[in-house]
Short mmCIF file of C-alpha atoms and ligand atoms in Angstrom, two decimals:
data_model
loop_
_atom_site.label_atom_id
_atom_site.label_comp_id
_atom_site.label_asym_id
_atom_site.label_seq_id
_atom_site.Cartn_x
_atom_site.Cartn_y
_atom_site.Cartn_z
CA UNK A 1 80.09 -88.41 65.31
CA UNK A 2 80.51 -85.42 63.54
CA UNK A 3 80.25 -85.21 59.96
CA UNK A 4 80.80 -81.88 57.80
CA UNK A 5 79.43 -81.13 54.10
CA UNK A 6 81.10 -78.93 51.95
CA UNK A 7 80.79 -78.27 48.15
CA UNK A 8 84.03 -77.32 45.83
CA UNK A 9 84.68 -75.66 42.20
CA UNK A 10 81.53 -74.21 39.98
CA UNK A 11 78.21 -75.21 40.96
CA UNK A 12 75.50 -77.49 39.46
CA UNK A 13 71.96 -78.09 39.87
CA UNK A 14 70.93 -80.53 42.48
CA UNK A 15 73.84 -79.64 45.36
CA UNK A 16 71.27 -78.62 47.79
CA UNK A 17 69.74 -82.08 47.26
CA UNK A 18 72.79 -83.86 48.04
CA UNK A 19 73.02 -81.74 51.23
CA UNK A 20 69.45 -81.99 52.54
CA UNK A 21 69.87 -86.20 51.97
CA UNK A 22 73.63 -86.09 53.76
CA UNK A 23 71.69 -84.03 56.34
CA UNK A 24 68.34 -86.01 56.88
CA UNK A 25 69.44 -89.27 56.73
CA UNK A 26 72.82 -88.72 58.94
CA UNK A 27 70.89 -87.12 61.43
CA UNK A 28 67.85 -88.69 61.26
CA UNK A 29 69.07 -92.46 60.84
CA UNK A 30 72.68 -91.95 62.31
CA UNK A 31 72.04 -89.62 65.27
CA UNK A 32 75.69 -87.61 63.52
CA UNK A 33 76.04 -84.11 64.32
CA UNK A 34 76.01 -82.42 61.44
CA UNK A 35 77.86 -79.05 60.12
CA UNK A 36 78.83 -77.42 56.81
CA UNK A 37 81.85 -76.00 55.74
CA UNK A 38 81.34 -72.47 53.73
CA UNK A 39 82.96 -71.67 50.26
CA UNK A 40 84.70 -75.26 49.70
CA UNK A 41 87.88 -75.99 50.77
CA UNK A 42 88.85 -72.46 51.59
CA UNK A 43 86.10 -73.25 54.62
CA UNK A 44 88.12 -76.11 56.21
CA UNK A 45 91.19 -73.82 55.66
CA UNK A 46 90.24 -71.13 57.49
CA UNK A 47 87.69 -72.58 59.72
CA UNK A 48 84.11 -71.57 58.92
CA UNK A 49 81.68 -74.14 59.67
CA UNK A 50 77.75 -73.83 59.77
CA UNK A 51 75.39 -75.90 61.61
CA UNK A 52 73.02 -77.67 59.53
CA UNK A 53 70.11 -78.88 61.13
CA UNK A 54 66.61 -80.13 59.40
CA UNK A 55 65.41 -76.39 59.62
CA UNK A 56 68.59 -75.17 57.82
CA UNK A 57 67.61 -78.36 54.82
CA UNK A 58 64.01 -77.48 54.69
CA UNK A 59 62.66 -76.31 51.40
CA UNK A 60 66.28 -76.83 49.73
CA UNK A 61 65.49 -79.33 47.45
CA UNK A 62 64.40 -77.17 44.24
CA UNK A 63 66.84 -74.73 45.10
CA UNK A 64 70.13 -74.07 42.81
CA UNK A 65 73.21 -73.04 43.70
CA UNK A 66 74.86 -74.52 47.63
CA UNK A 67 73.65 -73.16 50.63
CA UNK A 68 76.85 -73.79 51.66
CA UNK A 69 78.96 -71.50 48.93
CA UNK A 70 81.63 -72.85 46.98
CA UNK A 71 85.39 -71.91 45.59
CA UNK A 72 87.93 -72.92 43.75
CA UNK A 73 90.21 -73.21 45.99
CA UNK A 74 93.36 -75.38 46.41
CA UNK A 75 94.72 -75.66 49.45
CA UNK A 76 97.38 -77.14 48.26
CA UNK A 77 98.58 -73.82 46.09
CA UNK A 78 98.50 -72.17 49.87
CA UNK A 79 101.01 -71.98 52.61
CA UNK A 80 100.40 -74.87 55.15
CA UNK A 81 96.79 -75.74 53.38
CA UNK A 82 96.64 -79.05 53.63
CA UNK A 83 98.30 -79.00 57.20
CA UNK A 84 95.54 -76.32 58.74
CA UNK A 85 92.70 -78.66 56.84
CA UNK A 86 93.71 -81.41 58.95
CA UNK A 87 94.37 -79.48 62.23
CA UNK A 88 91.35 -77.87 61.98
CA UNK A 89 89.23 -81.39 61.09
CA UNK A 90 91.16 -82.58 64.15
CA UNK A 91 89.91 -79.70 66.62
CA UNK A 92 86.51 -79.26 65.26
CA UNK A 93 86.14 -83.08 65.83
CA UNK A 94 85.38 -83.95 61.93
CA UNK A 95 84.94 -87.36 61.87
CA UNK A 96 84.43 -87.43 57.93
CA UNK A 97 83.81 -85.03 55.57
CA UNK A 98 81.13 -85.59 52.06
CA UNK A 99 83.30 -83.74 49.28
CA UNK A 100 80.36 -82.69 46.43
CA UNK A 101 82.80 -82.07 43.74
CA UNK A 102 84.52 -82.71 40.04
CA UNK A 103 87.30 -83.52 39.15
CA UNK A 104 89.61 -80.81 41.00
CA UNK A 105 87.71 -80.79 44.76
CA UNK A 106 87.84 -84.61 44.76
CA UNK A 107 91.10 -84.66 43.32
CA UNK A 108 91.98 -82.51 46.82
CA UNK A 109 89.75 -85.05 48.89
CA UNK A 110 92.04 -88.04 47.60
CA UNK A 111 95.24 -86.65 48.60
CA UNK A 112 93.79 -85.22 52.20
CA UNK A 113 92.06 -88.66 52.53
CA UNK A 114 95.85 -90.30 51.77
CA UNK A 115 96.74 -87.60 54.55
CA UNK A 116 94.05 -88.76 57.24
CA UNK A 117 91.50 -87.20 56.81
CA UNK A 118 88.58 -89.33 55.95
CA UNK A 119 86.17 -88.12 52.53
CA UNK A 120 83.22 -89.40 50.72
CA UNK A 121 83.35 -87.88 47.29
CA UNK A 122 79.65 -87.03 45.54
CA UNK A 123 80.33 -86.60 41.76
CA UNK A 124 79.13 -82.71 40.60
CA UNK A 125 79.83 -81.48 37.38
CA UNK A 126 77.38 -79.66 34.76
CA UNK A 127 80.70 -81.19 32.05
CA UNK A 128 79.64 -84.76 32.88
CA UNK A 129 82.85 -85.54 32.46
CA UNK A 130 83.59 -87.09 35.58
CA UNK A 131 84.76 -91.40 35.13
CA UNK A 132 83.47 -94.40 37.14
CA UNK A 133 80.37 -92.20 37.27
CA UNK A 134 77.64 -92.65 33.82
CA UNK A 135 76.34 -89.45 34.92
CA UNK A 136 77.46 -86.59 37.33
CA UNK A 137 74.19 -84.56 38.64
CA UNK A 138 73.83 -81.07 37.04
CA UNK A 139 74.39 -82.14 33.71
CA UNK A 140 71.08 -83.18 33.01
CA UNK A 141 69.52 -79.64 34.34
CA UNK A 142 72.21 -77.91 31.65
CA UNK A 143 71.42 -80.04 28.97
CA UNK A 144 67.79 -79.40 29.51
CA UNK A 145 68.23 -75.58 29.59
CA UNK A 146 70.90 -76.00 26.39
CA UNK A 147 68.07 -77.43 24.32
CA UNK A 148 65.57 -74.89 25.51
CA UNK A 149 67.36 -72.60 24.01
CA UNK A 150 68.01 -74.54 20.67
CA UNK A 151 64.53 -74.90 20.14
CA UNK A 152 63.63 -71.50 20.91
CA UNK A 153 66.79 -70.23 18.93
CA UNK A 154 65.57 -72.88 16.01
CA UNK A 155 62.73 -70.33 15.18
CA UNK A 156 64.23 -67.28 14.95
CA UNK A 157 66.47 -69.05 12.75
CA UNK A 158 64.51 -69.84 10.65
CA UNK A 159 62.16 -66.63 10.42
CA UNK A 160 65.76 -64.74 9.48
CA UNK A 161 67.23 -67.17 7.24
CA UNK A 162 70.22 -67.12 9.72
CA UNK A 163 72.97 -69.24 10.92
CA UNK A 164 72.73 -69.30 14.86
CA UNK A 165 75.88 -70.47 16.69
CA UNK A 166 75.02 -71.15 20.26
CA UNK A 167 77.94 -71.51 22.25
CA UNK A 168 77.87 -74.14 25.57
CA UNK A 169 80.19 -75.12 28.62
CA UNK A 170 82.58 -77.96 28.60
CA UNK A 171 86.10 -77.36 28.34
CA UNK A 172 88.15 -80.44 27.77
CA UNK A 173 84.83 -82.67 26.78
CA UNK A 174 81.73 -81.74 24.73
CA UNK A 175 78.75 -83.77 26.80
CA UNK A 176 76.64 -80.69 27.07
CA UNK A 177 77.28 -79.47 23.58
CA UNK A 178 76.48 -83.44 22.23
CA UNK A 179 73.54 -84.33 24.32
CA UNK A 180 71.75 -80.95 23.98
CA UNK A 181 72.88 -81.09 20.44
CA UNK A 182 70.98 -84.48 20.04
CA UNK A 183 67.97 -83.11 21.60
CA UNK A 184 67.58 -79.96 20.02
CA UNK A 185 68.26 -81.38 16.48
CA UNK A 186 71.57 -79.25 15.62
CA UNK A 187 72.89 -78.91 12.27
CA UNK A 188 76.74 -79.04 13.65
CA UNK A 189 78.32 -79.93 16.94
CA UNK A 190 81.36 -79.05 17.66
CA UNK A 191 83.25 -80.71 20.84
CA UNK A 192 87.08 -81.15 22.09
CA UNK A 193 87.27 -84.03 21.48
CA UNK A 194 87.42 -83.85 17.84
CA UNK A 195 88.85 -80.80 15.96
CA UNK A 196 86.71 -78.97 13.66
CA UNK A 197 87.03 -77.92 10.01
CA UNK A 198 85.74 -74.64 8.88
CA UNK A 199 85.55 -76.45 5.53
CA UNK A 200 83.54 -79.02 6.92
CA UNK A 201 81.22 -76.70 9.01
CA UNK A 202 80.49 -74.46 5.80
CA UNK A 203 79.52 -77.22 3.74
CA UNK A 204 77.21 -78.46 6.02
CA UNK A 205 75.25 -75.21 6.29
CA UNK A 206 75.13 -74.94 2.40
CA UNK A 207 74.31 -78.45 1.77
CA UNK A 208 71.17 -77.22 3.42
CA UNK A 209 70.70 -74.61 1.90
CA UNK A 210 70.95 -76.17 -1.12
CA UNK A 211 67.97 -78.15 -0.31
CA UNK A 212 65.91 -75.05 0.81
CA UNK A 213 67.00 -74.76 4.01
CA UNK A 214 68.39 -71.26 4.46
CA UNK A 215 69.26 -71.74 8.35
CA UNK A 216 70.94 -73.67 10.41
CA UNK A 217 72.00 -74.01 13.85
CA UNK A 218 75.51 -74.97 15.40
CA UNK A 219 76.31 -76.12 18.91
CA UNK A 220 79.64 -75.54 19.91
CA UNK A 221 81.33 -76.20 23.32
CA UNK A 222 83.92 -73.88 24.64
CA UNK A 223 86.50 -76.03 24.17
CA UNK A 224 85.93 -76.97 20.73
CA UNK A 225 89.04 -76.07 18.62
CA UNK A 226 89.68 -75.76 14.42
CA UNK A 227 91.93 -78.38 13.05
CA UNK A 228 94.11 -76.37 12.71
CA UNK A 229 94.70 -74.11 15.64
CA UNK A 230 94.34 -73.44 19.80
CA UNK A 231 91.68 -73.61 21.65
CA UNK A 232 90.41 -69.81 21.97
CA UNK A 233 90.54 -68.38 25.34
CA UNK A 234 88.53 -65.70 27.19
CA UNK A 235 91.95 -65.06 29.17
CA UNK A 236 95.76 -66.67 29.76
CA UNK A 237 95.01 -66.76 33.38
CA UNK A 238 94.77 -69.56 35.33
CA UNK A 239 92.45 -70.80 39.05
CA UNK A 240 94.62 -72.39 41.50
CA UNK A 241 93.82 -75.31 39.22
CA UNK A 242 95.56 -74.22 36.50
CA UNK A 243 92.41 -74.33 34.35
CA UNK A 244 92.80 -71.05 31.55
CA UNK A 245 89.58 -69.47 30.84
CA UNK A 246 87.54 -70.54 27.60
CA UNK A 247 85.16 -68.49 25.96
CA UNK A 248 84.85 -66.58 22.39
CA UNK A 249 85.14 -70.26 19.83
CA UNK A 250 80.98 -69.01 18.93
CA UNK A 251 82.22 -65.58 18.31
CA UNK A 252 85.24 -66.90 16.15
CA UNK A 253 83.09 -69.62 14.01
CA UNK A 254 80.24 -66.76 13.54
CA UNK A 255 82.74 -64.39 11.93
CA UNK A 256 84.91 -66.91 9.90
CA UNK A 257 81.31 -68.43 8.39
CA UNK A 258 80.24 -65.11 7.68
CA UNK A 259 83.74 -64.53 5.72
CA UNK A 260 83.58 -67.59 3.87
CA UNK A 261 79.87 -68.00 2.79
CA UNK A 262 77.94 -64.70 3.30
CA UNK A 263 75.73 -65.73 5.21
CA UNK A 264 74.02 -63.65 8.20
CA UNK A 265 75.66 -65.54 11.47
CA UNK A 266 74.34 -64.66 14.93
CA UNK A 267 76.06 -65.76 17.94
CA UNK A 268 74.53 -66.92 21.35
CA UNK A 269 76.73 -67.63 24.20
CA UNK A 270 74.50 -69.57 27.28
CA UNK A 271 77.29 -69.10 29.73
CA UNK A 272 76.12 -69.04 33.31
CA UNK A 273 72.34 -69.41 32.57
CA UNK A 274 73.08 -73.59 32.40
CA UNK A 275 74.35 -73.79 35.90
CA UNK A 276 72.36 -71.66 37.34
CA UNK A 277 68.49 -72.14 38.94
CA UNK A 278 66.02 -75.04 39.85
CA UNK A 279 68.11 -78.73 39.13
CA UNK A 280 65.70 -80.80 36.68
CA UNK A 281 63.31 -83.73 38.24
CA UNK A 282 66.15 -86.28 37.40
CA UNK A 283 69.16 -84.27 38.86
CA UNK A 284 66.95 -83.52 41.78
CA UNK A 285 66.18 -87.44 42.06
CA UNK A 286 70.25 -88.61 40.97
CA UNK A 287 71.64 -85.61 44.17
CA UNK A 288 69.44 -87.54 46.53
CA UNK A 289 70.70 -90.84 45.67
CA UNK A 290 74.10 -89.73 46.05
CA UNK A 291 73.39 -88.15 48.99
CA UNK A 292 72.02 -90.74 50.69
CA UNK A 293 74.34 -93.11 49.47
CA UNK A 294 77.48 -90.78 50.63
CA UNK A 295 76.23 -90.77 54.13
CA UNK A 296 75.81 -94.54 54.16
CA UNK A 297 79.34 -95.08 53.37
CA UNK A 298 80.25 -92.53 55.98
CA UNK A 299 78.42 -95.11 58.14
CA UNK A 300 80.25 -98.28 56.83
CA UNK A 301 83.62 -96.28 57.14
CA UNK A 302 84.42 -96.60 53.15
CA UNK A 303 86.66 -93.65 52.66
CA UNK A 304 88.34 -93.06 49.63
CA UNK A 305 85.56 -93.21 47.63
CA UNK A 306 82.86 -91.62 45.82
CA UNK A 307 79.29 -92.53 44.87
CA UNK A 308 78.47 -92.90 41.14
CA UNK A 309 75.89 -94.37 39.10
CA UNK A 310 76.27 -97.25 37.07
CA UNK A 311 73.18 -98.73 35.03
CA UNK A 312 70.77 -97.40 37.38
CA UNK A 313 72.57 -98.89 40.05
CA UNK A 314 74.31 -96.41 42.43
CA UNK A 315 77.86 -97.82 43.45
CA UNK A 316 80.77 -96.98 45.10
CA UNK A 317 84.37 -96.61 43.32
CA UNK A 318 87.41 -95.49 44.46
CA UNK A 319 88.54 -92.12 44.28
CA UNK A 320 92.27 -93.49 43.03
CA UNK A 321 90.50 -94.41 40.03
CA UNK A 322 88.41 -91.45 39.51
CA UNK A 323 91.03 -89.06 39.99
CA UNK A 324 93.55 -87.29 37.20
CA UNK A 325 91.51 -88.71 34.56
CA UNK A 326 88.11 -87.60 32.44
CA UNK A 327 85.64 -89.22 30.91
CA UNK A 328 85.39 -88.03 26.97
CA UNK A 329 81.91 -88.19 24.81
CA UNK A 330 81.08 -91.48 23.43
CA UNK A 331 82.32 -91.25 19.58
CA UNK A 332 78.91 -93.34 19.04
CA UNK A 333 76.67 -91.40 20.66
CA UNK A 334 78.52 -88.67 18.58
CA UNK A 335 78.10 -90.68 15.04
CA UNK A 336 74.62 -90.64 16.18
CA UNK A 337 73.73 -87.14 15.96
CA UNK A 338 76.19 -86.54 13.06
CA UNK A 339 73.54 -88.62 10.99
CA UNK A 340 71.24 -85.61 11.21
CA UNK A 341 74.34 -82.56 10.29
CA UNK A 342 74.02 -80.72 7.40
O1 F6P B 401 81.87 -76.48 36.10
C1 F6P B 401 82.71 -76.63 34.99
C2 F6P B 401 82.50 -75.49 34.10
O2 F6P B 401 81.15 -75.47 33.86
C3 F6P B 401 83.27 -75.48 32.77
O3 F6P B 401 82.60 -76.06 31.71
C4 F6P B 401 83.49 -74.02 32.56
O4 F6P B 401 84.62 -73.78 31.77
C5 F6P B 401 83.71 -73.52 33.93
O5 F6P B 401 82.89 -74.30 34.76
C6 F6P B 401 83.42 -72.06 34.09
O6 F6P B 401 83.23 -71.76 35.42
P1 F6P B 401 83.52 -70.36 36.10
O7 F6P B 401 82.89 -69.32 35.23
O8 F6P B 401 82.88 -70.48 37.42
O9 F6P B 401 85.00 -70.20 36.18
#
């Protein structure tokens, strides 16, 4: 049989590791032919395949990015997208195809898999934010690189008797901006999932100074958004998901604390520096037991689904389930760090 890869929407850490298991083991255990489709869906649109052999998977493992290329593209926001998906699946041979996406690329796999065509959905998303899943690979690579740079932000901090803002990914849920936020010992996060209040923020940062402490630092996730007000944008625009751009809440809170308590605010936005490079030891061990449990379910003929982790068990749950929905920071987890604000 002939089974394609392909990997959709931004990348993550640990995508090459799901490809070099889908690759090894279907080869390797399944005798499958195996081939890549470039850029996403976009690939399967227009046709551009790769082979992937164990030479093209050699040495992949540490490796960021996809081999393969990704996009955001919806084939369903093109003329005939779905249609020349499935026509060209049909010609090429495609007897399933491993869909290493979020929320938007596996959304796509449901509906072609409701079509015909027959998906395995691997769960990638540096938001964690995926449900049925505890943990999506990539996240745990850009929450190690977010509290890098708290520490190292921490004592600059300090030597200025500053406020440092730094400013992380996650647009409609704050995982990266909690957990790194946890580990990096903020003195304020800030997620979407619960509206901030300059008021709030302010106090915290002169309670501590009150007790000496004349710096603080503040994790904020793009989506974060004051009481009361909108989210702030980067740009109106929207992907063929309809996803707007975030980007500028670090820049806003910076200049509104500097307004309100005269203090010297710095702003540091991580951007793509969390997605990008070398996946961590545990995304690079959590992509290889997707991966290898993707192409197992290829084997069985369970379609429909995607892989997850549950416990440390990895499982299989139905993309119906997984789809159209998000999975939003545990408020305990949250109450947790909020012991140590201010
Ligand atoms: O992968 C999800 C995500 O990391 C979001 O948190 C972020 O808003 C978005 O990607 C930005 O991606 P890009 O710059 O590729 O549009």
């Amino acid at each position: 049989m002939k089974v394609a890869v392909l990997s959709g929407g931004g990348d993550a850490p640990g995508i090459n590791a799901v490809i070099r298991a889908v690759v090894k083991k279907g080869i390797e255990s399944y005798g499958y032919e195996m081939v890549g489709v470039r850029n996403g869906w976009q690939g399967l649109v227009e046709n551009e395949f790769i082979t992937l052999n164990l030479d093209e998977i050699s040495g992949i493992l540490p490796r960021g990015g996809s081999i393969l290329g990704t996009s955001r593209t919806n084939p369903f926001k093109h003329k005939d997208g779905a249609q020349k998906i499935l026509r060209n699946a049909k010609e090429t041979g495609l007897g399933a195809v491993v869909v290493i996406g979020g929320e938007d690329t596996l959304g796509v796999a449901y509906k072609l898999c409701e079509m015909g065509l027959p998906c395995v959905g691997v769960p990638k998303t540096i938001d964690n934010d995926l449900l049925g899943t505890d943990y999506t690979f990539g996240f745990n690579t850009a929450v190690s690189i977010a509290t890098d740079t708290l520490d190292r932000l921490h004592t600059t901090a300090e030597s200025h008797q500053r406020v440092i803002i730094l400013e992380v990914m996650g647009r409609y849920t704050g995982w990266i901006a909690l957990e790194a936020g946890l580990a990096g010992g903020a003195d304020a996060i800030l997620i979407p999932e619960k509206p901030f209040d300059l008021d709030e923020v302010c106090n915290l940062i002169k309670q501590r100074q009150s007790r000496g402490k004349n710096f603080s630092v503040v994790v904020v996730a793009e989506g974060a958004k004051p009481k009361e007000g909108k989210e702030i944008l980067y740009s109106n625009s929207t992907d063929e998901f309809g996803h707007v751009r975030f980007g500028g809440v670090g820049y806003y809170l910076g200049k509104e604390i500097e307004k309100r308590i005269d203090t010297e605010t710095r702003v540091v936005v991580l951007g793509h520096l969390q997605r990008g490079g070398s996946p961590t030891p545990f995304d690079r061990i959590l992509a290889t037991r997707f991966g290898i449990a993707a192409i197992d379910l290829v084997h069985q003929g369970q379609f429909g689904r995607i892989v997850a982790i549950q416990g440390n068990e990895i499982v299989s749950v139905p993309l119906k389930d997984v789809v159209g929905k998000r999975k939003t920071v545990d408020m305990k987890l949250y109450e947790t760090a909020s012991v140590f604000f201010g």
